[in-house]
CSV table of C-alpha atoms in Angstrom, one decimal:
chain,number,residue,atom,x,y,z
N,1,MET,CA,8.8,-4.6,-31.6
N,2,LYS,CA,6.9,-1.3,-31.5
N,3,LYS,CA,8.5,2.1,-31.0
N,4,VAL,CA,9.6,2.6,-27.5
N,5,LEU,CA,7.8,5.3,-25.5
N,6,LEU,CA,9.3,7.4,-22.8
N,7,ALA,CA,8.6,5.3,-19.8
N,8,ILE,CA,11.4,5.5,-17.2
N,9,GLY,CA,10.3,4.6,-13.6
N,10,ILE,CA,9.3,7.7,-11.6
N,11,SER,CA,11.4,6.3,-8.7
N,12,SER,CA,14.5,6.0,-10.8
N,13,LEU,CA,15.3,9.5,-11.9
N,14,VAL,CA,18.2,12.0,-12.2
N,15,ALA,CA,20.3,13.9,-9.7
N,16,PHE,CA,18.5,17.0,-8.5
N,17,THR,CA,19.7,20.6,-9.0
N,18,ALA,CA,18.8,23.7,-7.1
N,19,CYS,CA,17.1,25.6,-9.9
N,20,ASN,CA,13.4,25.5,-10.6
N,21,LYS,CA,12.8,24.7,-14.3
N,22,ASN,CA,9.2,26.1,-14.2
N,23,GLU,CA,10.5,29.6,-14.6
N,24,ASN,CA,12.5,28.8,-17.8
N,25,LEU,CA,10.2,26.2,-19.4
N,26,SER,CA,7.5,28.2,-21.2
N,27,PRO,CA,9.7,30.9,-22.8
N,28,ASN,CA,12.0,28.2,-24.3
N,29,PRO,CA,11.6,28.7,-28.1
N,30,MET,CA,12.6,25.1,-28.7
N,31,MET,CA,9.8,23.7,-26.7
N,32,ASP,CA,7.4,23.6,-29.6
N,33,GLU,CA,9.9,21.8,-31.7
N,34,VAL,CA,9.7,18.6,-29.6
N,35,ASP,CA,7.7,16.1,-31.6
N,36,LEU,CA,5.9,13.6,-29.3
N,37,THR,CA,3.8,10.7,-30.6
N,38,VAL,CA,2.1,10.4,-27.2
N,39,THR,CA,0.8,12.9,-24.7
N,40,THR,CA,3.0,13.9,-21.7
N,41,GLU,CA,0.2,12.6,-19.4
N,42,SER,CA,0.3,9.2,-21.0
N,43,ILE,CA,4.1,9.1,-20.6
N,44,VAL,CA,3.8,9.9,-16.8
N,45,THR,CA,0.9,7.4,-16.4
N,46,THR,CA,3.0,4.7,-18.1
N,47,ASP,CA,5.9,5.5,-15.8
N,48,ALA,CA,3.7,5.1,-12.7
N,49,ASN,CA,2.3,1.8,-13.9
N,50,LEU,CA,5.8,0.4,-14.6
N,51,ASP,CA,7.0,1.6,-11.2
N,52,ASP,CA,4.0,-0.2,-9.7
N,53,VAL,CA,4.8,-3.6,-11.3
N,54,MET,CA,8.5,-3.2,-10.4
N,55,GLU,CA,7.6,-2.5,-6.8
N,56,ALA,CA,5.4,-5.6,-6.8
N,57,ALA,CA,8.4,-7.7,-7.9
N,58,GLU,CA,10.7,-6.1,-5.3
N,59,TYR,CA,8.1,-6.7,-2.6
N,60,GLU,CA,8.3,-10.4,-3.3
N,61,VAL,CA,12.1,-10.2,-3.1
N,62,GLU,CA,11.9,-8.4,0.2
N,63,LEU,CA,9.6,-11.1,1.6
N,64,TYR,CA,12.2,-13.9,1.0
N,65,SER,CA,15.5,-12.0,1.3
N,66,GLY,CA,14.8,-8.8,3.2
N,67,ALA,CA,15.6,-10.3,6.6
N,68,GLU,CA,18.5,-12.7,7.2
N,69,GLU,CA,16.4,-14.6,9.8
N,70,THR,CA,13.7,-15.3,7.2
N,71,THR,CA,16.2,-16.5,4.6
N,72,SER,CA,17.9,-18.8,7.1
N,73,THR,CA,14.5,-20.2,8.1
N,74,PHE,CA,13.6,-21.0,4.5
N,75,GLU,CA,17.1,-22.5,3.9
N,76,ALA,CA,16.6,-24.8,6.9
N,77,MET,CA,13.1,-25.9,5.7
N,78,GLN,CA,14.4,-26.7,2.2
N,79,GLU,CA,13.7,-30.3,1.2
N,80,GLU,CA,16.2,-31.7,-1.2
N,81,SER,CA,16.7,-29.1,-3.9
N,82,ALA,CA,13.8,-26.8,-3.3
N,83,LEU,CA,11.0,-25.7,-1.0
N,84,LYS,CA,7.9,-26.6,-3.1
N,85,ALA,CA,5.1,-24.2,-3.7
N,86,SER,CA,2.5,-26.9,-3.0
N,87,GLY,CA,3.8,-27.4,0.6
N,88,ASN,CA,2.4,-25.8,3.7
N,89,GLU,CA,5.7,-24.8,5.1
N,90,ASN,CA,5.7,-21.3,3.6
N,91,PRO,CA,4.7,-18.7,6.3
N,92,PHE,CA,3.6,-16.3,3.5
N,93,LYS,CA,1.2,-18.8,1.9
N,94,TYR,CA,-1.9,-16.7,2.8
N,95,ARG,CA,-0.5,-14.0,0.6
N,96,TYR,CA,-1.2,-16.3,-2.4
N,97,ARG,CA,-4.5,-17.5,-3.7
N,98,TRP,CA,-5.2,-21.2,-2.8
N,99,GLY,CA,-1.9,-21.1,-0.9
N,100,LYS,CA,0.1,-21.7,-4.1
N,101,CYS,CA,3.5,-20.0,-3.3
N,102,PRO,CA,6.6,-19.8,-5.5
N,103,ASP,CA,9.1,-22.6,-5.4
N,104,ILE,CA,12.2,-21.5,-3.5
N,105,HIS,CA,15.7,-22.8,-4.0
N,106,ILE,CA,18.6,-21.4,-1.9
N,107,VAL,CA,22.3,-22.1,-2.3
N,108,SER,CA,24.9,-20.6,0.1
N,109,GLU,CA,28.7,-20.6,-0.2
N,110,GLU,CA,30.8,-21.6,2.8
N,111,GLY,CA,30.3,-19.1,5.5
N,112,GLY,CA,26.8,-18.2,4.3
N,113,PHE,CA,27.6,-15.7,1.6
N,114,PRO,CA,27.3,-15.1,-1.3
N,115,LYS,CA,23.8,-16.6,-1.2
N,116,THR,CA,21.6,-17.3,-4.2
N,117,ILE,CA,17.9,-17.4,-3.9
N,118,THR,CA,15.7,-18.5,-6.8
N,119,LEU,CA,12.0,-17.8,-6.7
N,120,ASN,CA,10.0,-19.7,-9.4
N,121,TYR,CA,6.4,-18.6,-9.9
N,122,GLY,CA,5.8,-21.0,-12.8
N,123,GLU,CA,3.4,-20.0,-15.6
N,124,SER,CA,1.1,-18.3,-13.2
N,125,THR,CA,0.9,-17.5,-9.4
N,126,GLU,CA,-2.0,-15.4,-8.3
N,127,LEU,CA,-1.9,-13.2,-5.2
N,128,GLU,CA,-4.9,-12.8,-3.0
N,129,ASN,CA,-5.4,-9.3,-4.3
N,130,GLY,CA,-5.7,-10.7,-7.9
N,131,ARG,CA,-2.3,-9.7,-9.2
N,132,VAL,CA,-0.7,-12.4,-11.2
N,133,ILE,CA,3.1,-13.1,-11.2
N,134,ALA,CA,4.9,-15.6,-13.5
N,135,GLY,CA,8.5,-16.6,-14.2
N,136,ILE,CA,11.7,-16.6,-12.2
N,137,ILE,CA,13.6,-14.1,-10.1
N,138,GLU,CA,17.2,-14.9,-9.1
N,139,ILE,CA,18.6,-13.0,-6.1
N,140,VAL,CA,22.3,-13.0,-5.3
N,141,ILE,CA,23.2,-11.5,-1.9
N,142,THR,CA,26.9,-10.7,-1.0
N,143,GLY,CA,26.4,-10.2,2.7
N,144,PRO,CA,24.0,-9.4,5.5
N,145,ARG,CA,21.8,-6.4,4.9
N,146,ARG,CA,23.2,-4.7,8.0
N,147,GLU,CA,26.7,-4.9,6.4
N,148,ASN,CA,27.6,-1.5,5.0
N,149,GLY,CA,28.2,-1.9,1.2
N,150,ALA,CA,26.4,-5.3,0.9
N,151,THR,CA,24.7,-5.8,-2.5
N,152,ARG,CA,21.6,-7.6,-3.7
N,153,THR,CA,21.4,-8.4,-7.4
N,154,LEU,CA,18.1,-9.3,-9.1
N,155,SER,CA,17.9,-11.0,-12.4
N,156,PHE,CA,14.6,-11.7,-14.2
N,157,GLN,CA,13.9,-14.8,-16.4
N,158,ASN,CA,10.7,-15.0,-18.4
N,159,PHE,CA,9.2,-12.9,-15.7
N,160,SER,CA,6.0,-10.8,-15.7
N,161,VAL,CA,3.6,-9.0,-13.3
N,162,ASP,CA,0.1,-9.1,-14.6
N,163,THR,CA,0.5,-8.3,-18.4
N,164,ILE,CA,3.8,-6.5,-18.3
N,165,SER,CA,7.0,-8.5,-18.8
N,166,ILE,CA,10.3,-7.6,-17.0
N,167,ALA,CA,13.8,-8.6,-18.1
N,168,GLY,CA,17.3,-7.5,-17.1
N,169,GLN,CA,19.1,-6.8,-13.9
N,170,SER,CA,18.8,-4.5,-10.8
N,171,VAL,CA,21.6,-4.1,-8.3
N,172,LYS,CA,20.9,-2.7,-4.8
N,173,THR,CA,23.7,-1.5,-2.5
N,174,PHE,CA,23.0,-1.0,1.2
N,175,LEU,CA,24.7,2.1,2.7
N,176,LYS,CA,23.5,1.5,6.2
N,177,ASP,CA,25.7,4.2,7.8
N,178,GLU,CA,23.9,6.8,5.8
N,179,TYR,CA,20.4,5.2,5.8
N,180,LYS,CA,20.6,5.0,2.0
N,181,VAL,CA,20.0,2.4,-0.6
N,182,HIS,CA,21.6,2.8,-4.1
N,183,VAL,CA,19.9,1.1,-7.0
N,184,ALA,CA,21.4,0.7,-10.5
N,185,ARG,CA,19.1,-0.9,-13.1
N,186,GLU,CA,19.2,-2.1,-16.7
N,187,ILE,CA,15.6,-3.2,-17.2
N,188,SER,CA,13.5,-4.0,-20.2
N,189,PHE,CA,9.7,-3.9,-20.0
N,190,THR,CA,7.3,-5.2,-22.6
N,191,LEU,CA,3.7,-3.9,-22.6
N,192,PRO,CA,0.7,-6.0,-23.6
N,193,ASP,CA,0.6,-4.4,-27.0
N,194,GLY,CA,4.2,-5.5,-27.7
N,195,THR,CA,5.7,-2.1,-27.0
N,196,GLY,CA,9.3,-2.5,-25.7
N,197,ILE,CA,10.8,-0.1,-23.2
N,198,GLU,CA,14.5,-0.2,-22.5
N,199,THR,CA,15.5,1.7,-19.4
N,200,THR,CA,18.7,2.6,-17.6
N,201,ALA,CA,18.4,4.1,-14.1
N,202,ASP,CA,20.7,5.0,-11.2
N,203,ARG,CA,19.0,6.3,-8.1
N,204,THR,CA,19.5,6.7,-4.4
N,205,LYS,CA,16.7,6.4,-1.8
N,206,THR,CA,17.4,8.0,1.5
N,207,TRP,CA,15.4,7.1,4.6
N,208,VAL,CA,14.9,10.5,6.3
N,209,GLU,CA,12.0,9.9,8.8
N,210,GLY,CA,10.7,6.9,10.8
N,211,MET,CA,14.0,5.2,11.4
N,212,GLY,CA,13.2,4.8,15.1
N,213,THR,CA,10.1,2.7,14.4
N,214,PRO,CA,11.2,-0.1,12.1
N,215,LYS,CA,8.1,-2.2,12.6
N,216,GLN,CA,5.8,0.8,11.7
N,217,ASN,CA,5.9,2.1,8.1
N,218,ASP,CA,3.2,4.8,8.1
N,219,ASP,CA,5.6,7.3,9.6
N,220,ASP,CA,8.4,6.6,7.1
N,221,ARG,CA,9.5,9.3,4.7
N,222,PHE,CA,12.0,8.8,1.9
N,223,GLU,CA,13.8,11.1,-0.5
N,224,ILE,CA,14.6,9.9,-4.0
N,225,THR,CA,17.3,11.3,-6.3
N,226,GLY,CA,19.1,9.9,-9.3
N,227,TYR,CA,18.4,9.6,-13.0
N,228,SER,CA,16.6,7.6,-15.7
N,229,MET,CA,16.8,7.5,-19.4
N,230,CYS,CA,15.8,5.4,-22.4
N,231,VAL,CA,16.4,5.4,-26.2
N,232,ASP,CA,13.7,4.5,-28.7
N,233,THR,CA,14.1,2.6,-31.9
N,234,ASP,CA,14.6,5.8,-33.9
N,235,GLY,CA,17.6,6.8,-31.7
N,236,ASN,CA,15.7,9.5,-29.7
N,237,GLU,CA,17.0,9.8,-26.2
N,238,PHE,CA,14.5,10.6,-23.4
N,239,LYS,CA,15.6,11.7,-20.0
N,240,LYS,CA,14.0,12.5,-16.7
N,241,MET,CA,15.7,14.8,-14.2
N,242,ILE,CA,14.8,15.6,-10.7
N,243,THR,CA,14.8,19.3,-9.9
N,244,THR,CA,13.4,18.8,-6.4
N,245,PRO,CA,13.9,15.5,-4.5
N,246,LEU,CA,10.9,13.1,-4.9
N,247,ILE,CA,9.1,12.2,-1.6
N,248,LYS,CA,7.7,8.7,-0.9
N,249,LYS,CA,5.8,8.0,2.2
N,250,GLY,CA,5.2,4.7,3.9
N,251,GLY,CA,1.7,3.3,3.1
N,252,CYS,CA,1.3,5.4,-0.1
N,253,ARG,CA,1.8,3.8,-3.5
N,254,TYR,CA,2.7,7.0,-5.3
N,255,ILE,CA,5.2,9.9,-5.2
N,256,VAL,CA,3.6,12.6,-3.0
N,257,ALA,CA,5.9,15.6,-3.6
N,258,GLY,CA,8.9,16.7,-5.7
N,259,GLU,CA,9.5,17.8,-9.3
N,260,VAL,CA,11.0,16.3,-12.4
N,261,THR,CA,11.8,17.6,-15.9
N,262,LEU,CA,11.2,15.6,-19.0
N,263,SER,CA,13.4,16.1,-22.1
N,264,LYS,CA,13.7,14.6,-25.6
N,265,ASN,CA,17.1,14.8,-27.2
N,266,ALA,CA,18.3,17.4,-24.6
N,267,VAL,CA,15.3,19.6,-25.2
N,268,ASP,CA,12.9,20.1,-22.2
N,269,PHE,CA,9.3,19.5,-23.0
N,270,ALA,CA,7.5,19.2,-19.6
N,271,VAL,CA,7.9,19.6,-15.8
N,272,ILE,CA,5.9,17.4,-13.5
N,273,ASN,CA,5.1,18.5,-9.9
N,274,PHE,CA,3.9,15.8,-7.6
N,275,GLY,CA,2.1,18.0,-5.1
N,276,ASP,CA,2.3,19.1,-1.4
N,277,GLY,CA,2.9,15.7,0.3
N,278,SER,CA,-0.7,14.5,0.3
N,279,CYS,CA,-1.3,10.9,-0.9
N,280,ASP,CA,-3.9,11.9,-3.4
N,281,ARG,CA,-2.4,10.7,-6.8
N,282,LYS,CA,-2.6,14.3,-8.0
N,283,ALA,CA,0.1,16.0,-10.0
N,284,THR,CA,0.5,19.1,-12.3
N,285,MET,CA,2.1,19.2,-15.7
N,286,THR,CA,3.7,22.3,-17.2
N,287,THR,CA,4.5,22.5,-20.9
N,288,ALA,CA,4.8,25.2,-23.5
N,289,GLU,CA,1.0,25.1,-23.7
N,290,GLY,CA,0.5,25.9,-20.0
N,291,THR,CA,-0.2,24.0,-16.8
N,292,LYS,CA,-2.8,21.3,-16.2
N,293,ASP,CA,-3.7,18.9,-13.4
N,294,PHE,CA,-4.0,15.1,-13.8
N,295,ILE,CA,-4.2,11.9,-11.9
N,296,ILE,CA,-1.1,9.7,-11.7
N,297,GLY,CA,-1.3,6.1,-12.8
N,298,LYS,CA,-5.0,6.1,-13.7
N,299,ARG,CA,-5.9,2.8,-15.3
N,300,LYS,CA,-8.2,2.3,-18.3
N,301,ARG,CA,-10.8,0.6,-16.1
N,302,GLU,CA,-11.0,3.7,-13.9
N,303,ARG,CA,-11.4,5.9,-16.9
N,304,LYS,CA,-14.2,3.8,-18.3
N,305,GLN,CA,-15.9,3.9,-14.9
N,306,GLU,CA,-15.7,7.7,-14.9
N,307,GLN,CA,-17.0,7.9,-18.5
N,308,THR,CA,-19.9,5.6,-17.6
N,309,SER,CA,-20.7,7.7,-14.6
N,310,ASN,CA,-20.5,11.0,-16.6
N,311,ASN,CA,-22.8,9.5,-19.3
C-alpha cells in the first residue's frame, strides 16, 4: 500500500477554539520544518473528494432508513429474504439507471428494534447521474430516529463509490432535543492508485436554521464541529482542527464558511478559510509562504478543460 496522505474528511474535524490561528501562523519558526510530500491544496482537494463519496454513501442510507415509514414500507414489500433489485417495487427506481436498484434485506427484532438493513449494490449499480456504487452497506438501527439517543451504525463490505473504496464503520447518534447529530467514524479509503487513507473522526453537526420547514432544504444551515486525524505508514500524525465552526447549507455540496488548521506531528502548517457563506467552492489557504486562493474539490477533468481553454 502506498504512503497515506493527509485526507481526513472536511466535515469530520476537531472541536473549535475561540482563537484565530491566522495571527500566529506565519511567524511560527517551526512552520518551515514541516516536510510535506504533497501540496496543501492537494490535501484539501482530496479531503473534499473523500467527503463527496462518503456523502453519496450516506445519501443512499438516508433513502432506505432515514424515515421509519419508508423502512416499514420496504419491510412489508419484502419477498422471502430480500427485495430484489430487478423488481419494480422500489419507489426510488428512477434514481438508478435502467431501474436497477440495490437488493434490500431487512431483519427486525421483536418490537421492531434493533433493525438491520442490508443494501447490496452488487458488482456495479449506476445512478442516473453516472455515479457508480458497488458492494454492501449494513445498517443497524437501535430505535426510531425521533427517539433521543437512538443510533444508526453503518458497516461497509467490499464497498466503493466510483473508483474510491470505503471500509470500516460509522456510528451516528441522534440528539433530537438539541437538533444535533453526533458521528464517530473509523473509515479506511483506498484511492484508484492504491493509496490507503486510514481516518478517525468525531464530529457534531448542529441544525441551526430551517428546522421549521422540514420538506424544504434550501433554507437549512448547519454548523459542524469535531475532529479528524490520520497516521501514515511512517508514523506521522496529521490532524485537522476547527478554529471557527464550519458552515454547510442545504443545496450546496461544499463547506461555505469556517476555518480549520492543519498540522503534522503537532506542528501547524496551514490554515484553510472557507469563505463568507457563498456556495462558490472558493477557499483561501495561509501557510508560512503567504496566502493564496484555490477551488475546493476541483477534479482532474475540470483542470484539463481549463488548460485546454487557456491553450
